[in-house]
CSV table of C-alpha atoms in Angstrom, one decimal:
chain,number,residue,atom,x,y,z
T,1,UNK,CA,17.0,-8.4,4.9
T,2,UNK,CA,18.6,-9.6,7.7
T,3,UNK,CA,21.3,-12.5,6.0
T,4,UNK,CA,22.8,-13.1,8.7
T,5,UNK,CA,26.6,-12.6,9.6
T,6,UNK,CA,29.4,-11.8,6.8
T,7,UNK,CA,32.1,-14.5,6.1
T,8,UNK,CA,34.3,-11.5,8.5
T,9,UNK,CA,32.0,-11.9,11.3
T,10,UNK,CA,31.9,-15.1,10.9
T,11,UNK,CA,35.7,-15.8,11.5
T,12,UNK,CA,35.6,-13.0,13.9
T,13,UNK,CA,33.2,-14.8,16.0
T,14,UNK,CA,33.4,-18.6,15.3
T,15,UNK,CA,31.2,-20.0,18.1
T,16,UNK,CA,28.0,-17.7,17.3
T,17,UNK,CA,25.4,-20.3,16.0
T,18,UNK,CA,23.0,-18.7,13.3
T,19,UNK,CA,19.2,-18.7,14.9
T,20,UNK,CA,17.2,-21.2,12.5
T,21,UNK,CA,14.6,-18.4,10.7
T,22,UNK,CA,11.3,-20.1,10.0
T,23,UNK,CA,9.7,-20.4,6.8
T,24,UNK,CA,7.1,-18.0,6.0
T,25,UNK,CA,4.7,-18.6,4.1
T,26,UNK,CA,2.1,-17.1,2.1
T,27,UNK,CA,-1.4,-16.9,2.7
T,28,UNK,CA,-4.2,-15.0,1.1
T,29,UNK,CA,-5.9,-11.8,3.4
T,30,UNK,CA,-8.6,-13.5,5.2
T,31,UNK,CA,-9.8,-11.1,8.2
T,32,UNK,CA,-11.0,-7.7,6.9
T,33,UNK,CA,-9.9,-6.7,11.3
T,34,UNK,CA,-6.7,-7.8,10.1
T,35,UNK,CA,-6.3,-5.4,6.7
T,36,UNK,CA,-8.0,-2.8,9.0
T,37,UNK,CA,-5.2,-3.5,11.6
T,38,UNK,CA,-2.3,-3.8,8.7
T,39,UNK,CA,-3.7,-0.7,7.5
T,40,UNK,CA,-3.5,1.3,11.1
T,41,UNK,CA,0.3,0.7,11.1
T,42,UNK,CA,1.3,0.7,7.5
T,43,UNK,CA,-1.4,2.2,5.2
T,44,UNK,CA,-1.5,6.0,4.4
T,45,UNK,CA,-4.7,8.0,3.7
T,46,UNK,CA,-2.8,10.8,1.8
T,47,UNK,CA,-4.1,14.1,0.8
T,48,UNK,CA,-2.3,16.5,-1.7
T,49,UNK,CA,-2.5,20.1,-3.1
T,50,UNK,CA,-0.8,21.2,-5.9
T,51,UNK,CA,-0.8,24.3,-7.6
T,52,UNK,CA,-1.9,24.0,-11.3
T,53,UNK,CA,-2.9,26.3,-14.0
T,54,UNK,CA,-4.6,24.3,-16.1
T,55,UNK,CA,-7.5,24.3,-13.4
T,56,UNK,CA,-9.7,26.7,-13.2
T,57,UNK,CA,-9.4,27.6,-9.3
T,58,UNK,CA,-5.7,27.2,-9.7
T,59,UNK,CA,-4.8,23.7,-7.0
T,60,UNK,CA,-5.2,20.2,-8.2
T,61,UNK,CA,-6.6,18.1,-5.1
T,62,UNK,CA,-5.3,14.6,-5.1
T,63,UNK,CA,-6.7,12.3,-2.7
T,64,UNK,CA,-5.0,8.3,-2.3
T,65,UNK,CA,-4.9,5.5,0.2
T,66,UNK,CA,-1.7,3.6,-0.1
T,67,UNK,CA,0.6,0.7,1.5
T,68,UNK,CA,4.4,0.7,0.6
T,69,UNK,CA,6.4,-2.9,1.9
T,70,UNK,CA,9.3,-4.4,0.8
T,71,UNK,CA,9.9,-5.9,-2.4
T,72,UNK,CA,9.8,-8.8,-0.8
T,73,UNK,CA,6.4,-8.2,0.2
T,74,UNK,CA,5.0,-8.3,-3.2
T,75,UNK,CA,2.4,-11.0,-2.5
T,76,UNK,CA,0.8,-9.2,0.5
T,77,UNK,CA,0.2,-5.9,-1.8
T,78,UNK,CA,-1.2,-8.4,-4.5
T,79,UNK,CA,-3.5,-9.9,-1.7
T,80,UNK,CA,-4.6,-6.4,-1.1
T,81,UNK,CA,-6.1,-6.0,-4.4
T,82,UNK,CA,-7.4,-9.1,-4.4
T,83,UNK,CA,-9.4,-8.8,-1.1
T,84,UNK,CA,-10.3,-5.1,-1.8
T,85,UNK,CA,-10.9,-5.7,-5.3
T,86,UNK,CA,-9.4,-2.5,-6.7
T,87,UNK,CA,-6.1,-0.8,-6.4
T,88,UNK,CA,-2.9,-1.0,-8.2
T,89,UNK,CA,0.8,-2.3,-7.6
T,90,UNK,CA,3.9,-0.4,-8.4
T,91,UNK,CA,6.9,-1.5,-7.6
T,92,UNK,CA,10.2,1.0,-7.8
T,93,UNK,CA,13.4,-0.5,-6.6
T,94,UNK,CA,13.1,-2.0,-3.3
T,95,UNK,CA,9.2,-0.8,-2.7
T,96,UNK,CA,6.0,-2.4,-3.6
T,97,UNK,CA,3.0,0.1,-3.6
T,98,UNK,CA,-0.6,-0.8,-3.2
T,99,UNK,CA,-2.3,2.4,-4.8
T,100,UNK,CA,-5.7,3.1,-4.8
T,101,UNK,CA,-6.6,7.1,-6.4
T,102,UNK,CA,-9.6,6.9,-8.8
T,103,UNK,CA,-13.0,7.5,-7.9
T,104,UNK,CA,-15.5,5.0,-8.9
T,105,UNK,CA,-17.6,7.8,-10.3
T,106,UNK,CA,-15.3,9.5,-12.6
T,107,UNK,CA,-13.7,6.8,-14.3
T,108,UNK,CA,-13.9,7.2,-17.9
T,109,UNK,CA,-15.6,4.3,-20.2
T,110,UNK,CA,-13.2,1.8,-21.2
T,111,UNK,CA,-10.8,2.3,-18.3
T,112,UNK,CA,-10.0,-0.9,-15.6
T,113,UNK,CA,-12.7,-0.4,-12.4
T,114,UNK,CA,-10.2,-2.1,-10.1
T,115,UNK,CA,-8.1,0.9,-10.3
T,116,UNK,CA,-10.3,2.9,-8.8
T,117,UNK,CA,-13.0,2.9,-6.0
T,118,UNK,CA,-11.9,5.1,-3.5
T,119,UNK,CA,-15.9,6.0,-2.3
T,120,UNK,CA,-17.1,2.8,-3.3
T,121,UNK,CA,-14.8,0.3,-1.9
T,122,UNK,CA,-11.9,2.4,0.4
T,123,UNK,CA,-13.9,4.3,2.6
T,124,UNK,CA,-17.0,1.8,3.3
T,125,UNK,CA,-14.6,-0.7,4.1
T,126,UNK,CA,-13.0,1.0,6.5
T,127,UNK,CA,-16.1,2.8,7.8
T,128,UNK,CA,-17.4,-1.0,8.1
T,129,UNK,CA,-13.6,-2.2,10.0
T,130,UNK,CA,-12.5,1.0,11.8
T,131,UNK,CA,-8.5,2.2,11.9
T,132,UNK,CA,-7.9,2.1,15.3
T,133,UNK,CA,-5.3,4.9,17.0
T,134,UNK,CA,-4.6,8.1,15.7
T,135,UNK,CA,-4.5,7.4,11.8
T,136,UNK,CA,-8.5,7.2,12.3
T,137,UNK,CA,-8.1,11.3,12.7
T,138,UNK,CA,-6.4,10.5,9.3
T,139,UNK,CA,-8.9,8.6,7.8
T,140,UNK,CA,-11.6,10.9,9.0
T,141,UNK,CA,-9.4,14.1,7.7
T,142,UNK,CA,-9.5,12.1,4.3
T,143,UNK,CA,-13.0,11.6,4.5
T,144,UNK,CA,-14.1,14.9,4.7
T,145,UNK,CA,-12.4,16.0,2.1
T,146,UNK,CA,-13.8,13.6,-0.2
T,147,UNK,CA,-17.2,14.6,1.5
T,148,UNK,CA,-18.1,11.2,3.1
T,149,UNK,CA,-18.7,12.1,6.6
């Protein structure tokens, strides 16, 4: 985050007047098109393929939708969870990550259904409110792997 000039620079440039920054008020997500546009810019449809000796075919496929932001945007990440009613938030160092990686039909009994729903919530949401731009190709590939054409 830009905190302005250091004391050393203020001394070196005494005639510089700092710009007044507006206070940003956190608001919950109110428009699905806004969320689709935000995901077009900041979202990731991740497909990971890893070798695995414990799986019969020898590989494990990991599917995940995620949005990563600076820790100051924790409210936004939690608003996405609330709006889509799925996923979870992970924090590491200065980063907050929204993540959905489970399939609702594979949740074991007793698991929190808010932590899944790629097939029931994420894919239907982006089919109804389409991703625009180049990330649409990523979404289409993601749907192909999930077998949701």
